[in-house]
Tab-separated table of C-alpha atoms and ligand atoms in Angstrom:
chain	number	residue	atom	x	y	z
A	1	MET	CA	11.318	17.771	9.542
A	2	THR	CA	11.490	19.857	12.672
A	3	ARG	CA	13.196	23.229	12.677
A	4	PRO	CA	14.273	25.112	15.806
A	5	ARG	CA	11.408	27.535	15.430
A	6	ASP	CA	8.893	24.637	15.549
A	7	ILE	CA	9.826	23.961	19.167
A	8	PRO	CA	6.888	25.045	21.324
A	9	SER	CA	7.346	27.720	23.975
A	10	ILE	CA	7.591	26.790	27.649
A	11	ASP	CA	4.132	28.301	28.198
A	12	ARG	CA	2.648	26.101	25.474
A	13	LEU	CA	4.386	23.042	26.880
A	14	LEU	CA	3.031	23.811	30.345
A	15	GLN	CA	-0.528	23.534	28.975
A	16	ARG	CA	-0.126	19.886	28.036
A	17	ALA	CA	-2.052	17.472	30.256
A	18	GLY	CA	1.027	15.319	30.831
A	19	VAL	CA	3.075	18.325	31.868
A	20	GLN	CA	0.285	19.519	34.180
A	21	ALA	CA	0.460	16.129	35.904
A	22	LEU	CA	4.176	16.671	36.399
A	23	VAL	CA	3.477	20.117	37.889
A	24	ALA	CA	1.073	18.533	40.388
A	25	GLU	CA	3.799	16.112	41.433
A	26	HIS	CA	6.961	18.202	41.345
A	27	GLY	CA	5.789	21.810	41.504
A	28	ARG	CA	5.736	24.467	38.794
A	29	ALA	CA	9.220	25.860	39.356
A	30	ALA	CA	10.966	22.497	39.050
A	31	VAL	CA	8.954	21.510	35.989
A	32	THR	CA	9.563	24.839	34.246
A	33	GLU	CA	13.284	24.508	34.837
A	34	ALA	CA	13.326	20.909	33.575
A	35	LEU	CA	11.248	21.855	30.503
A	36	ARG	CA	13.715	24.609	29.681
A	37	ARG	CA	16.660	22.208	29.846
A	38	SER	CA	14.862	19.558	27.812
A	39	ALA	CA	13.799	22.122	25.185
A	40	ASP	CA	17.386	23.411	24.956
A	41	GLY	CA	18.635	19.855	24.554
A	42	TYR	CA	16.098	19.222	21.851
A	43	ARG	CA	17.068	22.434	20.037
A	44	ASP	CA	20.724	21.370	20.026
A	45	LEU	CA	19.706	17.989	18.663
A	46	VAL	CA	17.737	19.571	15.857
A	47	ILE	CA	20.596	21.856	14.901
A	48	GLU	CA	23.267	19.145	15.046
A	49	THR	CA	21.386	16.310	13.387
A	50	ALA	CA	18.806	17.846	11.136
A	51	ASP	CA	17.078	14.560	10.327
A	52	ALA	CA	17.166	13.010	13.837
A	53	ALA	CA	14.362	15.219	14.985
A	54	ASP	CA	11.342	13.762	13.290
A	55	GLY	CA	8.255	13.253	15.390
A	56	ASP	CA	6.389	15.483	17.799
A	57	PRO	CA	8.778	17.919	19.517
A	58	ALA	CA	6.372	18.543	22.406
A	59	ALA	CA	5.998	14.830	23.141
A	60	PHE	CA	9.765	14.376	22.986
A	61	ILE	CA	10.385	17.282	25.372
A	62	GLU	CA	7.680	16.104	27.752
A	63	ALA	CA	9.161	12.602	27.948
A	64	ASP	CA	12.652	13.993	28.456
A	65	THR	CA	11.378	16.327	31.185
A	66	ARG	CA	9.719	13.410	32.982
A	67	ARG	CA	13.011	11.475	32.899
A	68	ARG	CA	14.861	14.480	34.274
A	69	LEU	CA	12.417	14.969	37.128
A	70	ASP	CA	12.371	11.255	38.001
A	71	ALA	CA	16.164	11.128	38.086
A	72	ARG	CA	16.224	14.208	40.319
A	73	GLY	CA	14.041	12.441	42.862
A	74	THR	CA	16.138	9.254	43.128
A	75	PRO	CA	18.593	8.891	45.984
A	76	SER	CA	22.242	8.792	45.023
A	77	LEU	CA	23.005	6.278	47.777
A	78	VAL	CA	22.123	2.801	46.507
A	79	ASP	CA	22.937	-0.708	47.631
A	80	VAL	CA	25.645	-2.527	45.709
A	81	ILE	CA	26.944	-6.082	45.612
A	82	ASN	CA	30.480	-6.274	46.941
A	83	ALA	CA	32.229	-9.007	44.967
A	84	THR	CA	35.704	-7.641	45.695
A	85	GLY	CA	36.443	-10.015	48.568
A	86	VAL	CA	37.445	-7.069	50.782
A	87	ILE	CA	35.292	-7.730	53.835
A	88	LEU	CA	35.480	-4.302	55.509
A	89	HIS	CA	35.447	-2.249	52.312
A	90	THR	CA	35.633	1.379	53.406
A	91	ASN	CA	34.345	2.709	50.079
A	92	LEU	CA	31.412	0.298	50.089
A	93	GLY	CA	30.128	1.242	53.518
A	94	ARG	CA	32.216	-1.089	55.707
A	95	ALA	CA	30.043	-3.429	57.777
A	96	PRO	CA	26.634	-4.538	56.480
A	97	LEU	CA	24.255	-4.870	59.429
A	98	ALA	CA	22.685	-8.113	60.580
A	99	ARG	CA	19.056	-8.371	59.485
A	100	GLN	CA	17.981	-8.168	63.152
A	101	ALA	CA	20.074	-5.024	63.700
A	102	ALA	CA	18.652	-3.354	60.587
A	103	ASP	CA	15.115	-4.271	61.692
A	104	ALA	CA	15.719	-2.848	65.159
A	105	ALA	CA	17.116	0.355	63.653
A	106	ALA	CA	14.097	0.686	61.357
A	107	ALA	CA	11.646	0.114	64.217
A	108	ILE	CA	13.316	2.638	66.520
A	109	ALA	CA	13.792	5.129	63.666
A	110	SER	CA	10.123	5.176	62.722
A	111	GLY	CA	8.674	5.722	66.163
A	112	TYR	CA	9.274	7.271	69.568
A	113	SER	CA	11.582	5.512	72.004
A	114	ASN	CA	12.932	5.770	75.541
A	115	LEU	CA	16.177	7.215	74.165
A	116	GLU	CA	16.476	9.682	77.053
A	117	TYR	CA	13.573	8.670	79.195
A	118	ASP	CA	13.560	6.578	82.355
A	119	LEU	CA	10.436	4.444	81.968
A	120	ALA	CA	10.456	3.222	85.579
A	121	ALA	CA	10.685	6.683	87.089
A	122	GLY	CA	8.753	8.523	84.378
A	123	THR	CA	11.450	11.172	84.230
A	124	ARG	CA	14.279	12.290	82.017
A	125	GLY	CA	16.907	9.588	81.478
A	126	HIS	CA	20.245	9.311	79.689
A	127	ARG	CA	20.969	7.951	76.242
A	128	HIS	CA	24.300	6.592	77.404
A	129	VAL	CA	22.685	3.802	79.425
A	130	HIS	CA	21.847	2.093	76.144
A	131	ALA	CA	24.449	-0.388	74.900
A	132	GLU	CA	26.569	0.096	78.036
A	133	ARG	CA	25.503	-3.092	79.811
A	134	LEU	CA	26.075	-5.181	76.683
A	135	LEU	CA	29.443	-3.528	76.055
A	136	THR	CA	30.699	-4.068	79.586
A	137	GLY	CA	29.398	-7.634	79.564
A	138	LEU	CA	31.232	-8.490	76.358
A	139	THR	CA	34.512	-6.680	77.059
A	140	GLY	CA	34.898	-6.850	80.835
A	141	ALA	CA	35.146	-3.048	81.004
A	142	GLU	CA	33.661	-1.233	84.023
A	143	ALA	CA	31.927	1.343	81.846
A	144	ALA	CA	31.465	2.290	78.201
A	145	LEU	CA	30.063	5.046	76.028
A	146	VAL	CA	29.169	5.449	72.374
A	147	VAL	CA	29.999	8.271	69.935
A	148	ASN	CA	29.763	8.649	66.159
A	149	ASN	CA	32.933	6.842	65.116
A	150	ASN	CA	36.309	5.838	66.456
A	151	ALA	CA	37.921	9.071	65.284
A	152	ALA	CA	35.423	10.906	67.494
A	153	ALA	CA	36.146	8.500	70.350
A	154	ALA	CA	39.889	9.184	70.159
A	155	LEU	CA	39.269	12.925	69.870
A	156	VAL	CA	36.985	13.221	72.886
A	157	VAL	CA	39.171	10.956	75.040
A	158	LEU	CA	42.240	13.097	74.328
A	159	ALA	CA	40.281	16.324	74.802
A	160	ALA	CA	38.824	15.185	78.119
A	161	LEU	CA	41.964	13.625	79.578
A	162	ALA	CA	44.913	15.415	77.986
A	163	ALA	CA	44.026	18.916	76.698
A	164	GLY	CA	46.883	21.300	77.439
A	165	ARG	CA	49.033	18.434	78.714
A	166	GLU	CA	51.166	15.749	77.143
A	167	ALA	CA	50.142	12.466	75.594
A	168	ILE	CA	53.106	10.170	75.090
A	169	VAL	CA	53.072	8.217	71.820
A	170	SER	CA	55.631	5.968	70.146
A	171	ARG	CA	57.014	7.304	66.840
A	172	GLY	CA	56.176	3.885	65.408
A	173	GLU	CA	52.486	4.529	66.033
A	174	LEU	CA	52.120	8.023	64.565
A	175	VAL	CA	50.261	6.553	61.643
A	176	GLU	CA	47.685	7.649	59.124
A	177	ILE	CA	44.843	5.139	59.182
A	178	GLY	CA	43.260	6.137	55.873
A	179	GLY	CA	40.351	8.399	55.163
A	180	GLY	CA	42.361	11.229	56.692
A	181	PHE	CA	42.696	9.883	60.235
A	182	ARG	CA	46.214	10.947	61.229
A	183	VAL	CA	47.102	10.422	64.850
A	184	PRO	CA	49.120	13.693	65.197
A	185	ASP	CA	46.318	15.722	63.592
A	186	VAL	CA	43.638	14.283	65.852
A	187	MET	CA	45.849	15.039	68.850
A	188	ALA	CA	46.344	18.615	67.707
A	189	GLN	CA	42.566	19.084	67.400
A	190	SER	CA	42.023	17.711	70.895
A	191	GLY	CA	44.412	20.216	72.445
A	192	ALA	CA	46.684	17.448	73.731
A	193	ILE	CA	50.394	17.996	73.260
A	194	LEU	CA	52.104	15.213	71.399
A	195	ARG	CA	55.176	13.839	73.141
A	196	GLU	CA	56.918	11.479	70.714
A	197	VAL	CA	59.153	8.748	72.041
A	198	GLY	CA	61.319	6.011	70.539
A	199	THR	CA	62.024	5.650	66.846
A	200	THR	CA	59.962	4.590	63.867
A	201	ASN	CA	60.985	0.960	64.194
A	202	ARG	CA	61.828	0.522	67.873
A	203	THR	CA	60.260	1.871	71.050
A	204	ARG	CA	61.017	0.377	74.464
A	205	VAL	CA	59.318	0.750	77.822
A	206	SER	CA	62.345	2.760	78.956
A	207	ASP	CA	61.653	5.325	76.210
A	208	TYR	CA	58.203	5.943	77.683
A	209	ALA	CA	59.609	6.002	81.215
A	210	ALA	CA	62.135	8.697	80.299
A	211	ALA	CA	59.359	10.926	78.916
A	212	ILE	CA	56.992	10.780	81.886
A	213	GLY	CA	56.957	13.992	83.874
A	214	GLU	CA	54.733	16.597	85.484
A	215	ARG	CA	53.082	17.498	82.200
A	216	THR	CA	52.166	13.927	81.296
A	217	ALA	CA	48.428	13.351	81.014
A	218	LEU	CA	48.423	9.870	79.552
A	219	ILE	CA	50.243	7.276	77.491
A	220	LEU	CA	48.604	6.557	74.147
A	221	ARG	CA	49.003	3.298	72.311
A	222	VAL	CA	47.683	3.092	68.724
A	223	HIS	CA	46.942	0.002	66.659
A	224	PRO	CA	49.047	0.603	63.536
A	225	SER	CA	46.170	-0.756	61.404
A	226	ASN	CA	47.035	-1.006	57.719
A	227	PHE	CA	50.694	-0.254	58.424
A	228	HIS	CA	53.003	-3.194	58.947
A	229	MET	CA	56.679	-3.244	59.803
A	230	ASP	CA	59.090	-6.083	59.392
A	231	GLY	CA	62.693	-6.657	60.393
A	232	PHE	CA	64.518	-4.808	63.158
A	233	THR	CA	61.496	-3.739	65.161
A	234	GLU	CA	60.465	-3.599	68.784
A	235	ARG	CA	57.270	-2.540	70.503
A	236	ALA	CA	56.800	-2.219	74.251
A	237	PRO	CA	54.782	-5.167	75.593
A	238	LEU	CA	51.352	-3.940	76.635
A	239	LYS	CA	51.526	-5.396	80.142
A	240	ALA	CA	54.880	-3.730	80.841
A	241	LEU	CA	53.563	-0.427	79.495
A	242	ALA	CA	50.490	-0.684	81.727
A	243	ASP	CA	52.673	-1.411	84.771
A	244	LEU	CA	54.778	1.642	83.972
A	245	ALA	CA	51.713	3.853	83.529
A	246	HIS	CA	50.275	2.749	86.834
A	247	ARG	CA	53.544	3.199	88.700
A	248	PHE	CA	53.430	6.857	87.627
A	249	GLU	CA	49.656	7.071	88.031
A	250	VAL	CA	48.930	8.109	84.452
A	251	PRO	CA	46.256	6.360	82.420
A	252	LEU	CA	47.161	4.107	79.515
A	253	VAL	CA	44.782	4.648	76.580
A	254	GLU	CA	44.716	2.378	73.547
A	255	ASP	CA	43.136	3.099	70.166
A	256	LEU	CA	42.411	-0.450	69.049
A	257	GLY	CA	40.885	0.455	65.702
A	258	SER	CA	38.906	-2.663	64.945
A	259	GLY	CA	37.398	-3.664	68.230
A	260	TRP	CA	37.877	-7.397	67.876
A	261	LEU	CA	36.047	-9.323	70.577
A	262	GLY	CA	37.849	-12.568	69.811
A	263	ASP	CA	36.259	-15.819	68.706
A	264	ALA	CA	37.323	-19.454	68.603
A	265	ASN	CA	36.133	-19.871	64.979
A	266	ALA	CA	37.982	-16.851	63.649
A	267	PRO	CA	40.223	-17.336	60.632
A	268	ALA	CA	43.990	-17.644	61.100
A	269	VAL	CA	44.537	-14.075	59.873
A	270	LEU	CA	42.906	-12.712	63.009
A	271	ARG	CA	44.998	-14.774	65.400
A	272	ASP	CA	47.311	-11.834	66.083
A	273	GLU	CA	44.571	-9.193	66.117
A	274	PRO	CA	44.492	-7.786	69.669
A	275	THR	CA	41.185	-8.279	71.472
A	276	ILE	CA	39.467	-5.671	73.586
A	277	GLY	CA	39.363	-8.039	76.539
A	278	ALA	CA	43.085	-8.826	76.335
A	279	SER	CA	43.972	-5.135	76.317
A	280	LEU	CA	41.824	-4.423	79.371
A	281	THR	CA	43.200	-7.485	81.162
A	282	ALA	CA	46.759	-6.354	80.413
A	283	GLY	CA	45.925	-3.149	82.292
A	284	VAL	CA	44.874	-0.656	79.626
A	285	ASP	CA	42.653	1.903	81.371
A	286	LEU	CA	40.634	3.042	78.372
A	287	VAL	CA	40.235	1.564	74.900
A	288	THR	CA	38.563	3.068	71.839
A	289	PHE	CA	37.350	1.140	68.798
A	290	SER	CA	34.972	1.277	65.836
A	291	GLY	CA	31.502	-0.223	65.854
A	292	ASP	CA	31.510	-0.942	62.116
A	293	LYS	CA	34.758	-2.798	61.657
A	294	LEU	CA	35.170	-6.313	63.061
A	295	LEU	CA	32.262	-5.763	65.441
A	296	GLY	CA	29.997	-5.694	62.392
A	297	GLY	CA	27.618	-3.040	63.703
A	298	PRO	CA	26.639	0.502	62.706
A	299	GLN	CA	29.125	3.338	62.237
A	300	SER	CA	30.029	4.273	65.786
A	301	GLY	CA	32.947	4.686	68.145
A	302	ILE	CA	33.154	3.104	71.549
A	303	VAL	CA	35.106	4.167	74.611
A	304	ALA	CA	35.407	1.445	77.251
A	305	GLY	CA	37.391	0.989	80.441
A	306	ARG	CA	37.603	2.387	83.959
A	307	ARG	CA	34.433	4.051	85.182
A	308	ALA	CA	36.103	7.197	86.525
A	309	LEU	CA	37.741	7.856	83.152
A	310	VAL	CA	34.637	7.039	81.105
A	311	ASP	CA	32.697	9.473	83.336
A	312	ARG	CA	35.237	12.224	82.676
A	313	VAL	CA	34.964	11.661	78.940
A	314	ARG	CA	31.180	11.565	79.108
A	315	SER	CA	30.959	14.955	80.782
A	316	HIS	CA	33.183	16.720	78.223
A	317	PRO	CA	31.306	19.357	76.173
A	318	LEU	CA	32.406	17.736	72.890
A	319	MET	CA	30.154	14.776	73.736
A	320	ARG	CA	27.148	16.872	72.760
A	321	ALA	CA	28.578	17.228	69.254
A	322	LEU	CA	29.728	13.645	68.917
A	323	ARG	CA	26.881	11.713	70.519
A	324	ALA	CA	25.324	8.802	68.654
A	325	ASP	CA	21.711	8.905	67.518
A	326	LYS	CA	18.897	6.494	68.381
A	327	ILE	CA	19.240	4.537	65.128
A	328	THR	CA	22.872	3.826	65.947
A	329	TYR	CA	22.020	2.706	69.473
A	330	ALA	CA	19.303	0.392	68.186
A	331	ALA	CA	21.561	-1.293	65.615
A	332	LEU	CA	24.526	-1.431	67.984
A	333	GLU	CA	22.602	-2.978	70.884
A	334	THR	CA	21.144	-5.642	68.622
A	335	THR	CA	24.550	-6.420	67.071
A	336	LEU	CA	26.066	-6.726	70.547
A	337	SER	CA	23.249	-9.004	71.687
A	338	LEU	CA	24.045	-11.315	68.753
A	339	TRP	CA	27.707	-11.365	69.828
A	340	ALA	CA	26.603	-12.206	73.351
A	341	ARG	CA	24.978	-15.449	72.224
A	342	GLU	CA	27.592	-17.492	70.414
A	343	PRO	CA	25.299	-19.508	68.121
A	344	LEU	CA	23.822	-16.219	66.867
A	345	ARG	CA	27.143	-14.663	65.874
A	346	LYS	CA	26.857	-16.049	62.360
A	347	GLU	CA	23.854	-13.768	61.861
A	348	ILE	CA	26.332	-10.882	61.753
A	349	PRO	CA	27.424	-10.580	58.100
A	350	ILE	CA	31.029	-9.627	58.931
A	351	TYR	CA	31.351	-12.601	61.254
A	352	ARG	CA	29.821	-14.933	58.676
A	353	MET	CA	32.139	-13.672	55.914
A	354	LEU	CA	35.170	-14.127	58.156
A	355	THR	CA	34.238	-17.682	59.065
A	356	THR	CA	32.759	-19.041	55.807
A	357	SER	CA	34.811	-22.055	54.736
A	358	VAL	CA	36.519	-22.278	51.350
A	359	ASP	CA	34.423	-25.392	50.641
A	360	GLU	CA	31.215	-23.447	51.106
A	361	ILE	CA	32.413	-20.695	48.756
A	362	ASP	CA	33.641	-23.291	46.269
A	363	ARG	CA	30.218	-24.936	46.242
A	364	ARG	CA	28.412	-21.642	45.564
A	365	ALA	CA	30.959	-20.658	42.912
A	366	HIS	CA	30.571	-23.963	41.064
A	367	ALA	CA	26.789	-23.753	41.231
A	368	LEU	CA	26.899	-20.297	39.615
A	369	ALA	CA	29.535	-21.324	37.053
A	370	ALA	CA	27.413	-24.301	35.979
A	371	ARG	CA	24.362	-22.109	35.435
A	372	LEU	CA	26.404	-19.557	33.506
A	373	LYS	CA	28.309	-21.906	31.246
A	374	ASP	CA	26.324	-21.077	28.114
A	375	MET	CA	26.372	-17.347	28.799
A	376	ALA	CA	30.016	-16.657	29.552
A	377	ASP	CA	33.368	-18.338	30.016
A	378	VAL	CA	33.416	-18.705	33.802
A	379	GLN	CA	36.150	-20.519	35.707
A	380	VAL	CA	36.452	-21.209	39.425
A	381	ILE	CA	39.988	-20.441	40.569
A	382	ASP	CA	41.917	-20.102	43.849
A	383	GLY	CA	42.202	-16.632	45.313
A	384	GLU	CA	42.444	-14.555	48.448
A	385	SER	CA	39.956	-12.421	50.337
A	386	THR	CA	41.144	-9.656	52.652
A	387	VAL	CA	39.797	-8.325	55.932
A	388	GLY	CA	40.236	-4.616	55.117
A	389	GLY	CA	39.376	-1.741	57.418
A	390	GLY	CA	42.905	-1.655	58.782
A	391	SER	CA	42.691	-5.056	60.473
A	392	ALA	CA	45.285	-7.730	59.811
A	393	PRO	CA	47.088	-5.749	57.074
A	394	GLN	CA	49.080	-8.739	55.844
A	395	SER	CA	45.966	-10.815	55.857
A	396	ALA	CA	44.753	-13.147	53.206
A	397	ILE	CA	41.898	-15.549	53.666
A	398	PRO	CA	41.878	-18.394	51.114
A	399	THR	CA	38.859	-18.216	48.852
A	400	ARG	CA	37.596	-19.356	45.452
A	401	LEU	CA	36.958	-16.811	42.721
A	402	LEU	CA	34.711	-16.765	39.686
A	403	ALA	CA	36.884	-15.573	36.793
A	404	VAL	CA	34.680	-14.232	34.027
A	405	HIS	CA	35.595	-13.829	30.388
A	406	VAL	CA	33.313	-12.842	27.535
A	407	GLU	CA	34.538	-13.201	23.955
A	408	GLY	CA	35.415	-9.851	22.398
A	409	ARG	CA	35.214	-7.829	25.603
A	410	SER	CA	38.016	-6.463	27.758
A	411	ALA	CA	38.122	-6.962	31.515
A	412	ALA	CA	37.745	-3.204	31.999
A	413	ASP	CA	34.629	-3.245	29.827
A	414	LEU	CA	33.065	-6.136	31.773
A	415	ASP	CA	33.953	-4.431	35.047
A	416	ARG	CA	32.249	-1.222	33.905
A	417	ARG	CA	29.158	-3.099	32.775
A	418	LEU	CA	28.874	-4.919	36.095
A	419	ARG	CA	28.952	-1.541	37.828
A	420	ALA	CA	26.183	-0.313	35.525
A	421	HIS	CA	23.936	-3.222	36.529
A	422	HIS	CA	20.995	-2.648	38.920
A	423	PRO	CA	22.050	-3.249	41.628
A	424	PRO	CA	25.665	-2.453	40.720
A	425	VAL	CA	28.203	-5.235	41.161
A	426	VAL	CA	31.689	-4.137	42.227
A	427	ALA	CA	34.259	-6.702	41.099
A	428	ARG	CA	38.031	-6.884	40.929
A	429	ILE	CA	40.374	-7.166	37.948
A	430	GLN	CA	43.171	-9.661	38.329
A	431	ASP	CA	45.539	-10.821	35.571
A	432	ASP	CA	43.358	-9.141	32.943
A	433	ARG	CA	40.281	-10.992	34.079
A	434	VAL	CA	37.240	-9.868	36.028
A	435	VAL	CA	37.051	-11.912	39.222
A	436	LEU	CA	34.163	-12.195	41.669
A	437	ASP	CA	34.704	-13.279	45.275
A	438	LEU	CA	31.560	-14.767	46.805
A	439	ARG	CA	32.938	-14.413	50.342
A	440	THR	CA	31.637	-10.849	50.480
A	441	VAL	CA	28.406	-11.601	48.599
A	442	ALA	CA	25.416	-12.560	50.742
A	443	PRO	CA	24.165	-16.021	49.628
A	444	ASP	CA	20.779	-14.397	48.990
A	445	ASP	CA	22.464	-12.241	46.339
A	446	ASP	CA	23.860	-15.141	44.275
A	447	GLN	CA	20.820	-14.955	42.004
A	448	THR	CA	21.324	-11.224	41.430
A	449	LEU	CA	24.977	-11.853	40.666
A	450	PHE	CA	23.903	-14.512	38.180
A	451	SER	CA	21.648	-12.011	36.383
A	452	ALA	CA	24.432	-9.425	36.284
A	453	VAL	CA	26.930	-11.838	34.714
A	454	GLU	CA	24.268	-13.244	32.408
A	455	GLY	CA	23.656	-9.723	31.123
A	456	LEU	CA	27.299	-9.220	30.130
A	457	LYS	CA	26.844	-10.962	26.844
A	458	ALA	CA	24.199	-8.568	25.605
A	459	SER	CA	25.506	-5.835	23.338
A	460	GLY	CA	25.777	-2.289	24.573
B	501	LIG	C1	39.802	2.719	61.636
B	501	LIG	C2	40.632	3.333	62.700
B	501	LIG	C3	40.307	4.597	63.208
B	501	LIG	C4	39.149	5.400	62.685
B	501	LIG	O1	37.948	4.801	63.057
B	501	LIG	P1	36.565	5.352	62.452
B	501	LIG	O2	35.532	4.524	63.117
B	501	LIG	O3	36.654	5.146	60.978
B	501	LIG	O4	36.473	6.775	62.794
B	501	LIG	C5	41.082	5.111	64.219
B	501	LIG	N1	42.130	4.425	64.704
B	501	LIG	C6	42.471	3.203	64.242
B	501	LIG	C7	43.646	2.505	64.825
B	501	LIG	C8	41.735	2.615	63.219
B	501	LIG	O5	42.073	1.410	62.740
């Protein structure tokens, strides 16, 4: 039986061949620290459970140290399977990239590129030329620029066009989007002065008109995102608001949130989602939107609209702090090029998830249920997927769910065990059952999902 005083000293432990190998890999300081923690842990074990500590203490401590050092070197960011049915799941990284976009990002990331180099002239170029042609082609805007996210886009637009002056906003649009994006707070940071008009539920064109004066820099329209109002409500029609803005020669800026390009195959839930093109056609001078919501690209924010305004935004000093990096440009350009060719849109995971038919999901669900029938009690039931990310807040897309039950285990227990799987599976609990929505699971991951559910029966 081992006693505390039988535990070898750190110096003795460091002489072991296995520990020396760890020193070569991780460095002496890290190994010494890990050895100390492992030895302390072992000492506690010996004291608490006198008979649990049979065997060679040095070998035990060495193995524990190796585990510690290996764990220290593993990234905390890992890929997970999203079986929640929330397509733009903010906590799960929003939009997965198309394979082609991820490949382009990897290629550009691992080498040099013409990020700010004019290859024809052999001189310094500008990063902002990238993605602009594709963005203007797809949206009809005169010019466009890219920053790190839509919050940054809204911030730099307000800073460049309205600092020290007034931005008129409807009280019905002073929303918090989630993740701490509050319209009034972003305005305060930009230096723009908020001029609220209308009421929470009703704002008319005349309310905006009454507020326009010498101090007005712009009119701001904000997509209310995950906030929905019913009943006695009124919102100024966009076209009428644009006409008003132009009569007074102030720009109309719209934070669109999602950046929906519009598509004939889109599900019914997106029928009322405003498109970028429609906003610009109605007369909006500048729109901002996210690159990783309905666009299905990398995290980014896009400003698009009239060239003179885009140029003013581009030359603001904040741009240096908010500019996108080459990996973002690579993934964004490739995503946009897939949008530009209609048959290729289904290569974009977000687009594919939005347009996958219930029949297709039903077929995959039944195939999995059939394979799992001896391992768990799996039923295919009707359910609803959601768009998420602040788009179509009332939305529900019909889907088919795999409802999983394992004798003697609670839904919470199964849910926890799915999250402990490698890769983790994030599911949903509904009516005391764990449900899996294949709409947000890539078909290539069905096999992994099978293994995760198969493993639920094992004890532990
Ligand atoms: C999502 C959203 C934002 C924030 O966009 P990020 O890209 O997450 O910074 C801003 N405004 C609206 C209306 C949104 O829906």
